CSV table of C-alpha atoms and ligand atoms in Angstrom, one decimal:
chain,number,residue,atom,x,y,z
A,636,MET,CA,258.8,166.8,63.1
A,637,GLU,CA,260.9,166.7,60.0
A,638,VAL,CA,261.3,169.6,57.6
A,639,VAL,CA,262.5,168.4,54.1
A,640,GLU,CA,263.3,170.3,50.9
A,641,THR,CA,263.8,167.7,48.3
A,642,ILE,CA,261.3,165.4,46.4
A,643,GLU,CA,263.6,162.5,47.0
A,644,GLN,CA,263.5,163.0,50.8
A,645,ILE,CA,259.7,163.4,51.0
A,646,ARG,CA,259.1,160.4,48.7
A,647,LYS,CA,261.2,158.2,51.1
A,648,ILE,CA,259.3,159.4,54.2
A,649,ILE,CA,255.9,158.9,52.5
A,650,SER,CA,256.9,155.4,51.3
A,651,LYS,CA,257.9,154.4,54.8
A,652,ALA,CA,254.6,155.8,56.3
A,653,LYS,CA,252.6,154.0,53.6
A,654,SER,CA,254.4,150.7,54.2
A,655,ALA,CA,253.5,151.0,57.9
A,656,GLY,CA,249.9,151.2,56.7
A,657,LYS,CA,249.4,154.8,57.5
A,658,LYS,CA,246.8,157.0,55.8
A,659,ILE,CA,248.4,160.2,54.6
A,660,GLY,CA,246.6,163.5,55.2
A,661,PHE,CA,248.0,166.4,53.1
A,662,VAL,CA,247.6,170.2,53.7
A,663,PRO,CA,249.1,172.2,50.8
A,664,THR,CA,249.9,175.8,51.7
A,665,MET,CA,251.9,178.8,50.6
A,666,GLY,CA,253.0,179.4,54.2
A,667,ALA,CA,252.1,182.5,56.3
A,668,LEU,CA,250.0,180.1,58.3
A,669,HIS,CA,247.0,181.4,60.2
A,670,GLN,CA,244.1,179.8,62.1
A,671,GLY,CA,242.5,178.8,58.8
A,672,HIS,CA,245.5,176.6,57.9
A,673,LEU,CA,245.6,175.3,61.5
A,674,SER,CA,242.0,174.2,61.2
A,675,LEU,CA,242.9,172.2,58.1
A,676,ILE,CA,245.8,170.6,59.9
A,677,GLU,CA,243.5,169.7,62.8
A,678,ALA,CA,241.0,168.1,60.4
A,679,ALA,CA,243.9,166.2,58.7
A,680,LYS,CA,245.1,165.0,62.2
A,681,LYS,CA,241.6,163.7,62.9
A,682,GLN,CA,241.1,161.9,59.6
A,683,SER,CA,244.6,160.5,58.9
A,684,ASP,CA,247.5,158.8,60.6
A,685,PHE,CA,250.4,160.8,59.1
A,686,VAL,CA,250.1,164.6,58.3
A,687,VAL,CA,252.2,166.3,55.6
A,688,VAL,CA,252.1,170.1,55.2
A,689,SER,CA,253.7,171.7,52.1
A,690,ILE,CA,255.0,175.2,52.2
A,691,PHE,CA,255.6,176.5,48.7
A,692,VAL,CA,254.9,179.9,47.3
A,693,ASN,CA,254.0,178.7,43.8
A,694,PRO,CA,255.2,181.1,41.1
A,695,THR,CA,253.0,179.7,38.4
A,696,GLN,CA,249.8,180.9,40.0
A,697,PHE,CA,250.8,184.5,40.3
A,698,GLY,CA,250.3,186.8,37.3
A,699,PRO,CA,252.5,189.7,36.2
A,700,GLY,CA,252.3,192.5,38.7
A,701,GLU,CA,250.8,190.3,41.5
A,702,ASP,CA,252.3,190.0,45.0
A,703,ILE,CA,254.7,187.1,44.7
A,704,ALA,CA,257.8,189.2,45.6
A,705,LYS,CA,256.2,190.5,48.8
A,706,TYR,CA,254.1,187.5,49.7
A,707,PRO,CA,254.8,186.9,53.4
A,708,ARG,CA,257.3,184.1,54.1
A,709,PRO,CA,257.6,183.7,57.9
A,710,PHE,CA,259.2,180.3,57.5
A,711,ASP,CA,260.4,179.7,61.1
A,712,ALA,CA,257.0,180.7,62.6
A,713,ASP,CA,255.3,178.4,60.1
A,714,THR,CA,257.4,175.4,60.9
A,715,GLU,CA,257.0,176.1,64.6
A,716,ALA,CA,253.2,176.3,64.2
A,717,CYS,CA,253.3,173.0,62.3
A,718,LYS,CA,255.3,171.3,65.0
A,719,ASN,CA,253.0,172.6,67.7
A,720,SER,CA,250.0,171.3,65.8
A,721,GLY,CA,251.4,167.8,65.6
A,722,VAL,CA,252.3,167.7,61.9
A,723,ASP,CA,254.6,164.8,61.0
A,724,VAL,CA,256.5,166.4,58.1
A,725,VAL,CA,256.8,169.7,56.4
A,726,PHE,CA,257.7,169.6,52.7
A,727,ALA,CA,259.2,173.0,51.7
A,728,PRO,CA,260.7,172.6,48.3
A,729,THR,CA,262.6,175.3,46.4
A,730,VAL,CA,261.3,176.6,43.0
A,731,GLU,CA,264.1,174.7,41.4
A,732,GLN,CA,262.9,171.4,43.0
A,733,MET,CA,259.3,171.9,41.8
A,734,TYR,CA,260.0,173.5,38.4
A,735,PRO,CA,263.5,172.4,37.1
A,736,GLY,CA,263.8,174.1,33.7
A,737,LYS,CA,260.9,175.6,31.9
A,738,ASN,CA,257.5,174.0,32.6
A,739,ILE,CA,255.7,172.9,29.5
A,740,THR,CA,253.1,170.6,31.0
A,741,TRP,CA,250.0,172.2,32.5
A,742,VAL,CA,246.8,171.1,34.0
A,743,ASN,CA,244.0,173.3,32.8
A,744,VAL,CA,240.5,172.8,34.2
A,745,GLU,CA,238.5,174.4,31.5
A,746,LYS,CA,235.4,176.4,32.1
A,747,LEU,CA,235.7,176.3,35.9
A,748,SER,CA,238.9,178.3,35.8
A,749,GLU,CA,237.5,181.1,33.7
A,750,PRO,CA,234.8,183.0,35.7
A,751,LEU,CA,235.0,184.8,39.0
A,752,CYS,CA,238.7,185.1,40.0
A,753,GLY,CA,239.8,183.6,36.7
A,754,LYS,CA,238.6,186.7,34.9
A,755,SER,CA,241.0,189.1,36.6
A,756,ARG,CA,243.7,186.4,37.2
A,757,PRO,CA,244.1,184.6,33.9
A,758,GLY,CA,246.3,181.6,34.3
A,759,HIS,CA,245.9,181.5,38.1
A,760,PHE,CA,243.9,178.3,38.3
A,761,ARG,CA,246.1,176.6,35.7
A,762,GLY,CA,249.0,177.3,38.1
A,763,VAL,CA,247.1,176.1,41.1
A,764,ALA,CA,245.9,172.9,39.4
A,765,THR,CA,249.3,172.2,38.0
A,766,VAL,CA,251.1,172.6,41.3
A,767,CYS,CA,248.5,170.6,43.2
A,768,ALA,CA,248.7,167.8,40.6
A,769,LYS,CA,252.5,167.8,41.1
A,770,LEU,CA,252.2,167.9,44.9
A,771,PHE,CA,249.6,165.1,44.9
A,772,ASN,CA,252.0,163.0,42.7
A,773,ILE,CA,254.9,163.6,45.1
A,774,VAL,CA,253.0,163.2,48.4
A,775,ARG,CA,250.5,160.6,47.2
A,776,PRO,CA,248.0,161.6,50.0
A,777,ASP,CA,244.8,159.7,50.8
A,778,PHE,CA,243.1,163.0,51.8
A,779,ALA,CA,244.0,166.6,50.9
A,780,PHE,CA,242.4,169.4,52.9
A,781,PHE,CA,241.3,172.7,51.4
A,782,GLY,CA,239.4,175.7,52.9
A,783,GLN,CA,236.0,176.7,51.7
A,784,LYS,CA,237.3,180.3,51.6
A,785,ASP,CA,238.9,179.6,48.3
A,786,ALA,CA,235.6,178.3,46.9
A,787,GLN,CA,236.6,178.3,43.2
A,788,GLN,CA,240.0,176.7,44.0
A,789,VAL,CA,238.1,173.9,45.7
A,790,ILE,CA,235.8,173.3,42.8
A,791,VAL,CA,238.7,173.4,40.3
A,792,ILE,CA,240.7,170.9,42.3
A,793,GLN,CA,237.8,168.6,42.9
A,794,ARG,CA,237.1,168.5,39.2
A,795,MET,CA,240.8,167.9,38.3
A,796,VAL,CA,240.8,165.0,40.8
A,797,ALA,CA,237.6,163.5,39.3
A,798,ASP,CA,238.6,164.0,35.6
A,799,LEU,CA,242.1,162.7,36.0
A,800,ASN,CA,241.1,159.8,38.3
A,801,MET,CA,243.5,160.9,41.0
A,802,PRO,CA,243.3,158.4,43.9
A,803,LEU,CA,242.6,160.8,46.8
A,804,GLU,CA,239.7,162.5,48.5
A,805,ILE,CA,239.4,166.2,48.7
A,806,VAL,CA,238.2,167.3,52.1
A,807,VAL,CA,236.6,170.8,52.3
A,808,CYS,CA,236.8,172.6,55.6
A,809,PRO,CA,234.8,175.6,56.7
A,810,THR,CA,236.1,179.2,56.4
A,811,ILE,CA,237.6,180.4,59.6
A,812,ARG,CA,236.8,184.0,60.5
A,813,GLU,CA,238.0,186.7,62.8
A,814,LYS,CA,235.6,187.6,65.6
A,815,ASP,CA,234.2,190.4,63.4
A,816,GLY,CA,233.6,188.1,60.5
A,817,LEU,CA,236.6,188.8,58.3
A,818,ALA,CA,237.7,185.5,56.6
A,819,MET,CA,241.3,184.7,57.7
A,820,SER,CA,243.8,185.1,54.9
A,821,SER,CA,247.5,185.5,54.6
A,822,ARG,CA,246.8,188.7,52.6
A,823,ASN,CA,245.0,190.3,55.6
A,824,LYS,CA,248.5,191.3,56.7
A,825,TYR,CA,248.6,193.9,54.0
A,826,LEU,CA,245.8,195.9,55.5
A,827,ASN,CA,246.4,199.0,57.6
A,828,THR,CA,244.2,199.9,60.6
A,829,ALA,CA,241.6,201.8,58.6
A,830,GLN,CA,241.4,199.2,55.8
A,831,ARG,CA,241.2,196.4,58.4
A,832,LYS,CA,238.1,198.1,59.8
A,833,ASP,CA,236.5,198.4,56.3
A,834,ALA,CA,237.3,194.7,55.5
A,835,VAL,CA,234.4,193.6,57.8
A,836,LEU,CA,232.1,194.9,55.0
A,837,LEU,CA,232.9,191.8,52.8
A,838,TYR,CA,231.2,189.4,55.2
A,839,ALA,CA,228.6,191.9,56.1
A,840,ALA,CA,227.6,192.1,52.4
A,841,LEU,CA,227.4,188.3,52.2
A,842,GLN,CA,225.3,188.2,55.3
A,843,GLU,CA,223.0,190.9,53.9
A,844,ALA,CA,222.4,188.7,50.8
A,845,GLU,CA,221.7,185.7,53.1
A,846,LEU,CA,219.1,187.8,55.1
A,847,PHE,CA,217.4,188.9,51.9
A,848,ILE,CA,217.2,185.4,50.6
A,849,ALA,CA,215.8,184.2,53.9
A,850,ALA,CA,213.2,186.9,53.5
A,851,GLY,CA,212.2,185.5,50.1
A,852,GLU,CA,214.2,187.7,47.7
A,853,HIS,CA,215.5,185.4,44.9
A,854,LYS,CA,216.6,187.9,42.2
A,855,SER,CA,220.4,187.9,41.8
A,856,SER,CA,220.5,191.4,40.4
A,857,LEU,CA,218.7,192.8,43.4
A,858,LEU,CA,220.9,190.9,45.8
A,859,LYS,CA,224.0,192.0,44.1
A,860,SER,CA,223.0,195.7,44.2
A,861,GLN,CA,222.2,195.3,47.9
A,862,MET,CA,225.7,193.8,48.5
A,863,GLU,CA,227.3,196.6,46.4
A,864,LYS,CA,225.6,199.2,48.6
A,865,ILE,CA,227.2,197.6,51.7
A,866,LEU,CA,230.7,197.4,50.1
A,867,LYS,CA,230.4,201.0,48.9
A,868,ILE,CA,230.2,202.2,52.5
A,869,SER,CA,234.0,202.1,52.3
A,870,LYS,CA,235.7,204.7,50.1
A,871,GLN,CA,238.7,202.4,49.9
A,872,ILE,CA,237.0,199.2,48.7
A,873,LYS,CA,237.3,198.6,44.9
A,874,ILE,CA,234.9,195.9,43.9
A,875,GLU,CA,236.3,193.4,41.4
A,876,TYR,CA,233.3,191.2,41.3
A,877,ILE,CA,230.1,190.2,43.1
A,878,SER,CA,228.9,186.9,41.6
A,879,ILE,CA,225.9,184.7,42.2
A,880,VAL,CA,226.5,181.3,40.5
A,881,ASP,CA,225.5,177.7,40.5
A,882,ALA,CA,227.8,176.2,43.2
A,883,ARG,CA,228.8,173.2,41.0
A,884,THR,CA,229.1,174.7,37.5
A,885,LEU,CA,230.0,178.3,38.5
A,886,GLU,CA,227.5,179.5,35.8
A,887,ALA,CA,225.8,182.8,36.7
A,888,ILE,CA,222.2,182.4,37.8
A,889,ASP,CA,219.4,185.1,37.7
A,890,GLU,CA,217.1,183.4,40.2
A,891,ILE,CA,218.4,181.9,43.4
A,892,LYS,CA,217.5,178.2,43.5
A,893,GLY,CA,219.4,175.0,44.5
A,894,LYS,CA,223.0,175.1,45.7
A,895,VAL,CA,224.2,178.6,45.2
A,896,LEU,CA,227.6,180.2,45.6
A,897,ILE,CA,227.7,183.9,46.4
A,898,ALA,CA,231.2,185.1,46.0
A,899,LEU,CA,233.0,188.4,45.9
A,900,ALA,CA,236.5,189.8,45.4
A,901,VAL,CA,237.7,193.3,46.2
A,902,LYS,CA,240.8,195.4,46.3
A,903,LEU,CA,241.4,197.1,49.6
A,904,GLY,CA,244.7,199.0,49.6
A,905,ALA,CA,247.4,196.6,48.7
A,906,ALA,CA,245.3,193.5,49.5
A,907,ARG,CA,243.0,191.6,47.1
A,908,LEU,CA,240.4,189.9,49.3
A,909,ILE,CA,237.9,187.2,48.5
A,910,ASP,CA,235.0,185.7,50.5
A,911,ASN,CA,231.9,183.6,49.8
A,912,ILE,CA,229.0,181.7,51.2
A,913,VAL,CA,227.2,178.7,49.9
A,914,LEU,CA,223.5,178.3,50.4
A,915,ASP,CA,221.0,175.6,49.6
A,916,VAL,CA,217.9,177.3,48.6
A,917,GLU,CA,214.5,175.6,48.0
B,983,PAF,O1,245.5,177.9,48.6
B,983,PAF,C1,246.8,178.0,48.5
B,983,PAF,O2,247.5,178.4,49.5
B,983,PAF,C2,247.4,177.6,47.2
B,983,PAF,O3,246.6,178.0,46.1
B,983,PAF,C3,247.8,176.1,47.1
B,983,PAF,C4,246.6,175.2,47.2
B,983,PAF,C5,248.7,175.8,48.2
B,983,PAF,C6,248.5,175.9,45.8
B,983,PAF,O4,249.7,176.6,45.7
């Protein structure tokens, strides 16, 4: 497995693979790889002939006061995990490679970037869309793999690819959870033992909503207050949002019907955690 830093190097490697008729599968990451990322790599291995993983902590998707400085960067462990998973090449550019000089060209997926996480993280999805557009232009993948855990990110990227006629397919893979239900995330590392215990309440709240819906409750307001009750079992959890929205438009809905995204974000100690479920309701 090769690990390359420059755009020139990765372009050469990709050109060679493409000339050999290989389909390129791409897993963009910010490193600190966990089982969730490995499941994306596994899906990429199954669906393509040549797998590229990028490791790049993208500064343009962090707001002021967010965790970019302390974002975990276990680079050797990450490359080792990639090697063991059968990745063909890791692209790990520097910030200077990706953003030489001041960036003045941005990809802004309007409307879909504004609600949910966009409210408390203004500019976040502009940074995500811009870096993904740049990475897609550099790697020229046939398929790019994203986790359902970042539901809004997936919707933003899918819309960018459609609106800008980018020639690749976005493949969405299921959220990978710990045994107790906590969605895997690089940010789980910030939790101390007590916070880690309370973190199970995120998925418990989502499951509670699912149970209520299965029992015939379709009022968003009631479901949200039920979820809030579960989260408030923890004194440490600070709710940022609990949203019930149309899974395609991200517009809030009062009555559960059709394809619905139930998403939440909380602060728990130093960690900001998100989770969601998507339901198809008659
Ligand atoms: O999900 C992530 O890790 C990041 O948002 C991504 C897609 C790699 C862009 O920096």
